[in-house]
mmCIF file of C-alpha atoms in Angstrom:
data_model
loop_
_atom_site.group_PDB
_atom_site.id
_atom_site.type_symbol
_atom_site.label_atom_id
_atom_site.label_comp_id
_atom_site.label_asym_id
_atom_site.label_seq_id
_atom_site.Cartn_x
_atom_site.Cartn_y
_atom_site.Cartn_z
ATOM 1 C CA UNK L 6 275.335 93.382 119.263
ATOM 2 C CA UNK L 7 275.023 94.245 122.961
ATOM 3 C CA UNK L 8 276.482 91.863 125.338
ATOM 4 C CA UNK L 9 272.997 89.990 127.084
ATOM 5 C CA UNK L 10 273.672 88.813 130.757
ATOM 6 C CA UNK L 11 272.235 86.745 133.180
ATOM 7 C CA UNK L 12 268.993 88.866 133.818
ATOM 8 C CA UNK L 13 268.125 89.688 130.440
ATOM 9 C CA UNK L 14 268.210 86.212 130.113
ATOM 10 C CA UNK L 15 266.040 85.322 132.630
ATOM 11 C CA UNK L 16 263.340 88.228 132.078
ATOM 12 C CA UNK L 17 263.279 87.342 127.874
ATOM 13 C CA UNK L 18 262.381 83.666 129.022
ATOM 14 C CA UNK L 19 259.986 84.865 131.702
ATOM 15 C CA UNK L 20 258.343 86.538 128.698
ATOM 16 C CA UNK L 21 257.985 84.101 126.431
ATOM 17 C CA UNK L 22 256.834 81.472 129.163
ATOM 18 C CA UNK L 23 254.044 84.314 129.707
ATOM 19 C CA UNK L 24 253.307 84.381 125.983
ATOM 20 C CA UNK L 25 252.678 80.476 125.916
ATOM 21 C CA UNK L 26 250.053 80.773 128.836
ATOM 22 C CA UNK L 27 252.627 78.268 130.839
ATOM 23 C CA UNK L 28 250.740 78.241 134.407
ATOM 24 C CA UNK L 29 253.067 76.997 136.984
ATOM 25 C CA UNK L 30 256.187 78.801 138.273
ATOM 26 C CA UNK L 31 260.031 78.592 137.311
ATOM 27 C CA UNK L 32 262.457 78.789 140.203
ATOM 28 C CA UNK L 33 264.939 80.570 138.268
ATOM 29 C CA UNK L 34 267.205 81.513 141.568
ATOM 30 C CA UNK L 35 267.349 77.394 141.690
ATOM 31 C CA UNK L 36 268.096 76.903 137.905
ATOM 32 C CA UNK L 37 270.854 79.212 138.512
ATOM 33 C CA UNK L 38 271.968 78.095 142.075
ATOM 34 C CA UNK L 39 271.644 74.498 141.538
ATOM 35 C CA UNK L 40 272.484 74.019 138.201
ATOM 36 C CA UNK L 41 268.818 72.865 136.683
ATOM 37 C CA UNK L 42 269.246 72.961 132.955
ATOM 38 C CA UNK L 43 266.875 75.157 130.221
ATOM 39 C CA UNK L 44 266.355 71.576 129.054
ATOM 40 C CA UNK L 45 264.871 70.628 132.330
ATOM 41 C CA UNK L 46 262.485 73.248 132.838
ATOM 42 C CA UNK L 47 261.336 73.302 128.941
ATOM 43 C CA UNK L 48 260.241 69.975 129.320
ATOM 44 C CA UNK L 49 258.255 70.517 132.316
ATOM 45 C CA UNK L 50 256.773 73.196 130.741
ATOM 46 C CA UNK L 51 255.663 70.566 127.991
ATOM 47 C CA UNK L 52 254.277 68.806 130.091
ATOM 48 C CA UNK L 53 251.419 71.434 131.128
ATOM 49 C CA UNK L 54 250.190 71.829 128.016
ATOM 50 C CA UNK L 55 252.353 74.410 126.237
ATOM 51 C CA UNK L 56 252.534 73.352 122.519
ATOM 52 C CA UNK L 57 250.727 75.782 119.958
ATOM 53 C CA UNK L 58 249.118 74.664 117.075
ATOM 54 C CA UNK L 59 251.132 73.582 114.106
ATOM 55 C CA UNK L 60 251.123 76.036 110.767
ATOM 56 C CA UNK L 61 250.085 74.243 107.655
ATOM 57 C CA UNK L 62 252.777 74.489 104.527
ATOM 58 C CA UNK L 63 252.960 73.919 100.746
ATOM 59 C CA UNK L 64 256.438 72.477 101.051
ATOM 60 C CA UNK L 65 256.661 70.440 104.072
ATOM 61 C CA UNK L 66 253.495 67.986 104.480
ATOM 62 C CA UNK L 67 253.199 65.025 107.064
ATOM 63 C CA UNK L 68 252.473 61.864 104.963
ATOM 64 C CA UNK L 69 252.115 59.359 107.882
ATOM 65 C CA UNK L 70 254.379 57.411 110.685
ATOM 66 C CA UNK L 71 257.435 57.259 109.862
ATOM 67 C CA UNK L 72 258.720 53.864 108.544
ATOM 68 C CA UNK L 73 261.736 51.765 108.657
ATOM 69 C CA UNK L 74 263.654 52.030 105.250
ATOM 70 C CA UNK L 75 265.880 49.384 103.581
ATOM 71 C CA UNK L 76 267.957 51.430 100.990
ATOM 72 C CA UNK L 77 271.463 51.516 101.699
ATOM 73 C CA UNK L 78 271.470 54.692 99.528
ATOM 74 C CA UNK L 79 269.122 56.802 101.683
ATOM 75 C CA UNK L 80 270.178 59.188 104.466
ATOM 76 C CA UNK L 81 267.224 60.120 107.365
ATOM 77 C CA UNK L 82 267.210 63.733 108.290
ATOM 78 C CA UNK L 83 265.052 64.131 111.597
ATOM 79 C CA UNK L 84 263.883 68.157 112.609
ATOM 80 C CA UNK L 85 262.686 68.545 115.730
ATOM 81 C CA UNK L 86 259.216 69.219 116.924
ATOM 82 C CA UNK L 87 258.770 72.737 116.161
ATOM 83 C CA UNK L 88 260.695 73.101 112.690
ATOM 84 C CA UNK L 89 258.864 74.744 110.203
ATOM 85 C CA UNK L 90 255.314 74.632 111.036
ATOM 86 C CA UNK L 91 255.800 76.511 114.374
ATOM 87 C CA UNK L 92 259.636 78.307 114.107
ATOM 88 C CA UNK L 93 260.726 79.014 110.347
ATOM 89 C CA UNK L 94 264.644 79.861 110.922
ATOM 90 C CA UNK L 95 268.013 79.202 112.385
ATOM 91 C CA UNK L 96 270.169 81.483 114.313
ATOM 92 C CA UNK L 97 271.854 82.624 111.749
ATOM 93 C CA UNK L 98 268.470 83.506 110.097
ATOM 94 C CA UNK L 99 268.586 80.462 107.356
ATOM 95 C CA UNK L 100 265.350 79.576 107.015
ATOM 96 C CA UNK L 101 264.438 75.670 107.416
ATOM 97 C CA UNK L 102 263.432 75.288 103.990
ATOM 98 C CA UNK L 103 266.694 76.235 103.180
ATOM 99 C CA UNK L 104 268.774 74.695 105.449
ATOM 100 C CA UNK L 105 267.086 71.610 104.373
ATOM 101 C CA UNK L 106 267.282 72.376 100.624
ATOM 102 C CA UNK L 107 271.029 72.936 101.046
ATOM 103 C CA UNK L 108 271.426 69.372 102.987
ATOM 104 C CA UNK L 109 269.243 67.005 100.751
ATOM 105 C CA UNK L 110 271.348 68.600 97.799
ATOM 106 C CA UNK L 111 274.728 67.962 99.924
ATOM 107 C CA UNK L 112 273.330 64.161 100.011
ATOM 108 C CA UNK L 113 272.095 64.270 96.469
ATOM 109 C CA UNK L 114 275.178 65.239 95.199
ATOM 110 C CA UNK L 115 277.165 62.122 96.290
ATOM 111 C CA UNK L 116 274.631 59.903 94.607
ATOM 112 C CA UNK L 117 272.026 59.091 97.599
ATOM 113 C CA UNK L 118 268.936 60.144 98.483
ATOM 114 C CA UNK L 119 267.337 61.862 101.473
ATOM 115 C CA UNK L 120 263.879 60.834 103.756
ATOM 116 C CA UNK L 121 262.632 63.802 106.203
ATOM 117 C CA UNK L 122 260.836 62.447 109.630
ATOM 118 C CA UNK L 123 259.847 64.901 112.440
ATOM 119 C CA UNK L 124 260.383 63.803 115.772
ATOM 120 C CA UNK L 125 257.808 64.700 118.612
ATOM 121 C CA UNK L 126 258.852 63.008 121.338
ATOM 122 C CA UNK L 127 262.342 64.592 122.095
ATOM 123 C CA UNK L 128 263.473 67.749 121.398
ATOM 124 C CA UNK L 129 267.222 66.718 122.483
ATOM 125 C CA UNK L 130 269.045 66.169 119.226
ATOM 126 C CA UNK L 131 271.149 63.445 119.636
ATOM 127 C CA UNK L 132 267.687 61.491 120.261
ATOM 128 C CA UNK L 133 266.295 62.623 116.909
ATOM 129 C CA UNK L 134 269.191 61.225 115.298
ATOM 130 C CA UNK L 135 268.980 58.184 117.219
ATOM 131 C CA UNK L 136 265.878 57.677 116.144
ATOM 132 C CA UNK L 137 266.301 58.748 112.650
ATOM 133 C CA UNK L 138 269.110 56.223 112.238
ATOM 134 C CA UNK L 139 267.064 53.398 113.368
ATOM 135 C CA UNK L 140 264.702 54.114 110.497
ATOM 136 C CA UNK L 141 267.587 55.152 107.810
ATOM 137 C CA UNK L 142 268.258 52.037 105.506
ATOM 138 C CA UNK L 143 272.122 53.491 105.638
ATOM 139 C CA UNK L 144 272.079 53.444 109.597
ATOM 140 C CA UNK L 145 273.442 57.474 108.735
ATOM 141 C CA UNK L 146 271.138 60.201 110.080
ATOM 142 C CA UNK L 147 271.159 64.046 110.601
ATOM 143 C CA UNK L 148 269.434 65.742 113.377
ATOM 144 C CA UNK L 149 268.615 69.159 112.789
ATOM 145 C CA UNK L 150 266.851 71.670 115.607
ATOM 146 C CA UNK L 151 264.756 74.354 115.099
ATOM 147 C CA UNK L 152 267.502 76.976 116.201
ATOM 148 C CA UNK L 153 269.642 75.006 113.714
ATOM 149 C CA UNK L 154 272.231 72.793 115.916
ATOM 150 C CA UNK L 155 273.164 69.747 114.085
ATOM 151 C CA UNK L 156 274.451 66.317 114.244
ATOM 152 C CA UNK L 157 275.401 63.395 112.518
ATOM 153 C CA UNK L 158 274.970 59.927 113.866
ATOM 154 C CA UNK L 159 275.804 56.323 113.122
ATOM 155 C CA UNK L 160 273.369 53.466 113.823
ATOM 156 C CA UNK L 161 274.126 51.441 117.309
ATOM 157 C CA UNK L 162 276.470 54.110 118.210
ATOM 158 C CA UNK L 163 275.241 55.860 122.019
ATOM 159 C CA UNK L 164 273.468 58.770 121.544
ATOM 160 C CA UNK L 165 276.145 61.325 122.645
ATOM 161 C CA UNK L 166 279.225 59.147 120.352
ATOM 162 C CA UNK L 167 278.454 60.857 117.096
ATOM 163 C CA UNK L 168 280.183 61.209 113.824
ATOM 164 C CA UNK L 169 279.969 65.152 113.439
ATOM 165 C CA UNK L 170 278.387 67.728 115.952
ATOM 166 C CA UNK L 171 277.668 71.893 114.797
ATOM 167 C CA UNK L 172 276.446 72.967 118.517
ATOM 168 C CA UNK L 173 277.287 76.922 117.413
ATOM 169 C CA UNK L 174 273.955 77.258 115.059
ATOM 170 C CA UNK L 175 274.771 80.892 114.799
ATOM 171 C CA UNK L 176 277.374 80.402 112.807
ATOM 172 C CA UNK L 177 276.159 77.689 110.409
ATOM 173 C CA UNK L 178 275.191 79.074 107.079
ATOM 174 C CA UNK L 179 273.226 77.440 103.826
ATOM 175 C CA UNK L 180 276.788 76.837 102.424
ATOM 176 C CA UNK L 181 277.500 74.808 105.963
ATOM 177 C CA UNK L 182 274.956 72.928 105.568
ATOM 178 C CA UNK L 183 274.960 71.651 101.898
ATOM 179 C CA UNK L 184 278.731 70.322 103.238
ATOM 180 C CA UNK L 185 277.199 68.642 106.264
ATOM 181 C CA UNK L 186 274.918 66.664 104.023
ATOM 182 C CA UNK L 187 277.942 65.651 102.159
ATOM 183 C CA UNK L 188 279.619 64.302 104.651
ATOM 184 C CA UNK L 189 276.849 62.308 106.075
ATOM 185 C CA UNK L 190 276.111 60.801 102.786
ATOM 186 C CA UNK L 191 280.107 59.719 102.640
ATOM 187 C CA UNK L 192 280.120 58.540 105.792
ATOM 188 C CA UNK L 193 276.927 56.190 104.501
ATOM 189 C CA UNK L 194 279.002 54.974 101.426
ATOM 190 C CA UNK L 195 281.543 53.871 103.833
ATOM 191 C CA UNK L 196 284.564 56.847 103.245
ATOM 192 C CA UNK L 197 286.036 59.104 106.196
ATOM 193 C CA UNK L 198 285.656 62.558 105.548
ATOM 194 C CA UNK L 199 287.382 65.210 106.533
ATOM 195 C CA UNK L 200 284.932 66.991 109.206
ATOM 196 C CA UNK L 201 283.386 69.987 108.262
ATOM 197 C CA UNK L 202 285.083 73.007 109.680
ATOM 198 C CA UNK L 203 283.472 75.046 111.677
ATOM 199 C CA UNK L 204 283.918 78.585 112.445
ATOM 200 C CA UNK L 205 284.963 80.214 115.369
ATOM 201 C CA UNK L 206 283.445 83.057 116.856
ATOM 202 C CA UNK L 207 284.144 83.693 120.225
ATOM 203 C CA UNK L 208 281.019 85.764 120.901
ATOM 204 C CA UNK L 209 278.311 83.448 119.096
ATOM 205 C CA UNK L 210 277.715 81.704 122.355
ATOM 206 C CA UNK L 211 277.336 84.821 124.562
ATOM 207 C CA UNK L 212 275.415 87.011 122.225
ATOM 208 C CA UNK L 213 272.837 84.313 121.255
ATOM 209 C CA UNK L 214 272.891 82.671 124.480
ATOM 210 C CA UNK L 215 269.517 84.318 125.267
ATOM 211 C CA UNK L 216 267.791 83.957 122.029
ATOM 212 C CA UNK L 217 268.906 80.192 121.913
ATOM 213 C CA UNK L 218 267.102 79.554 125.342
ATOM 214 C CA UNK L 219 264.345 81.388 123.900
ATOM 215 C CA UNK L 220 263.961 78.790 120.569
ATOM 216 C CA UNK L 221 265.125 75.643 123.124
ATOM 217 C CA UNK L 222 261.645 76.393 125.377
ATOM 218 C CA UNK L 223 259.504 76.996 122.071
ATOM 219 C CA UNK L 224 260.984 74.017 120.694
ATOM 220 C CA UNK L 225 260.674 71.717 123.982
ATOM 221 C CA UNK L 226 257.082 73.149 124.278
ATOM 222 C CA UNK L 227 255.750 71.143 121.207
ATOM 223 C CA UNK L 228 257.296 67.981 122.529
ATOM 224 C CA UNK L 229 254.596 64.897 122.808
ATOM 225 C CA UNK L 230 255.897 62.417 124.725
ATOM 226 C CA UNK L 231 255.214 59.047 123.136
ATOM 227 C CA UNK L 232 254.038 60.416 119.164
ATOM 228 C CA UNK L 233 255.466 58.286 117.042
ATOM 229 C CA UNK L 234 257.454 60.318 114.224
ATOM 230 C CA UNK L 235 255.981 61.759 110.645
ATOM 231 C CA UNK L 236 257.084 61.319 107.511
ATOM 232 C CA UNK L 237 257.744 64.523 105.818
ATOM 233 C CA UNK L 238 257.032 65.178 102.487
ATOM 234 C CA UNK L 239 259.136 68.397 101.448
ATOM 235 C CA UNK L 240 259.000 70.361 97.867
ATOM 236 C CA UNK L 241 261.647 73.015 97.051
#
């Protein structure tokens, strides 16, 4: 893959800011001069309106707010406001029905169970699994992002202490994360895993750097400040 710098960056985002009829101008020379995040200027974009409409699926259905659970068995994975019904895949091209397949079975496989909730109001994803946590009878939740960077958090831990954190999606496969479910459903029954590797590429982070802005201001577009979380109904 060709090495993407700064201005391909910028242009590619440009683009897709065009695409999504956002109508107010970016001060890129200041995001770069200043140090204003992609974060920053995704969710002002949200805030003018940006979000497209949601694609209606088979296998992933909204079933109502999201509710406080009481199982100490059960292990609440949050996606983020744009998984599946507006982006369908990772960066490494796992699509989010698998990548959620693969981590309910992870959980499955050490005896608990799994509830899905989509989070609107955030598309950072230490806050999904802060909120996720709050509503996981186990106090153990998994964030997942559309791009596919993942965490695992502990109830009444801050949002940034977490157990386990996969911030190189490109490299995290459907094997990946069957393991990561694993581990968060140990960590619920009380053990201490082993973390899950991770692989290293050196070049995942400059190579996808663009594409990964790219998903982030999709992603942050959909965010609704305030919208309570859905319950997700998924069928594999």
């Amino acid at each position: 893959m060709a090495d993407i710098d700064e201005h391909l960056i910028r242009q590619i985002v440009r683009e897709v800011l065009a695409q999504t009829q956002v109508d107010h101008p970016i001060d890129f020379q200041k995001d770069a001069t200043q140090g204003q995040s992609t974060t920053a200027v995704s969710e002002s974009a949200s805030a003018n309106g940006a979000a497209v409409p949601e694609n209606q699926l088979d296998w992933f259905q909204p079933v109502g707010p999201a509710q406080a659970g009481y199982s100490r068995d059960e292990i609440v994975i949050a996606v983020a406001p744009a998984y599946a019904t507006v982006l369908t895949k990772t960066e490494s091209s796992v699509t989010h029905q698998e990548a959620l397949r693969q981590m309910i079975a992870g959980i499955e496989e050490e005896g608990l169970k799994a509830r899905v909730i989509k989070v609107y109001d955030t598309s950072d994803v230490s806050f999904m699994a802060v909120e996720a946590d709050h509503l996981s009878g186990s106090g153990i939740s998994i964030g997942i992002q559309s791009k596919g960077t993942v965490i695992i958090h502990q109830k009444d831990q801050e949002a940034l202490n977490n157990l386990e954190l996969f911030p190189e999606a490109p490299v995290i496969d459907g094997a990946m994360f069957r393991r990561i479910g694993k581990n968060a459903a140990r960590y619920a029954k009380g053990d201490s895993p082993e973390p899950v590797s991770q692989p290293n590429d050196q070049m995942a982070r400059p190579n996808f750097q663009a594409i990964s802005a790219i998903l982030h201001i999709r992603e942050t577009h959909q965010v609704v400040t305030g919208k309570p979380a859905e319950e997700i109904k998924v069928t594999f």
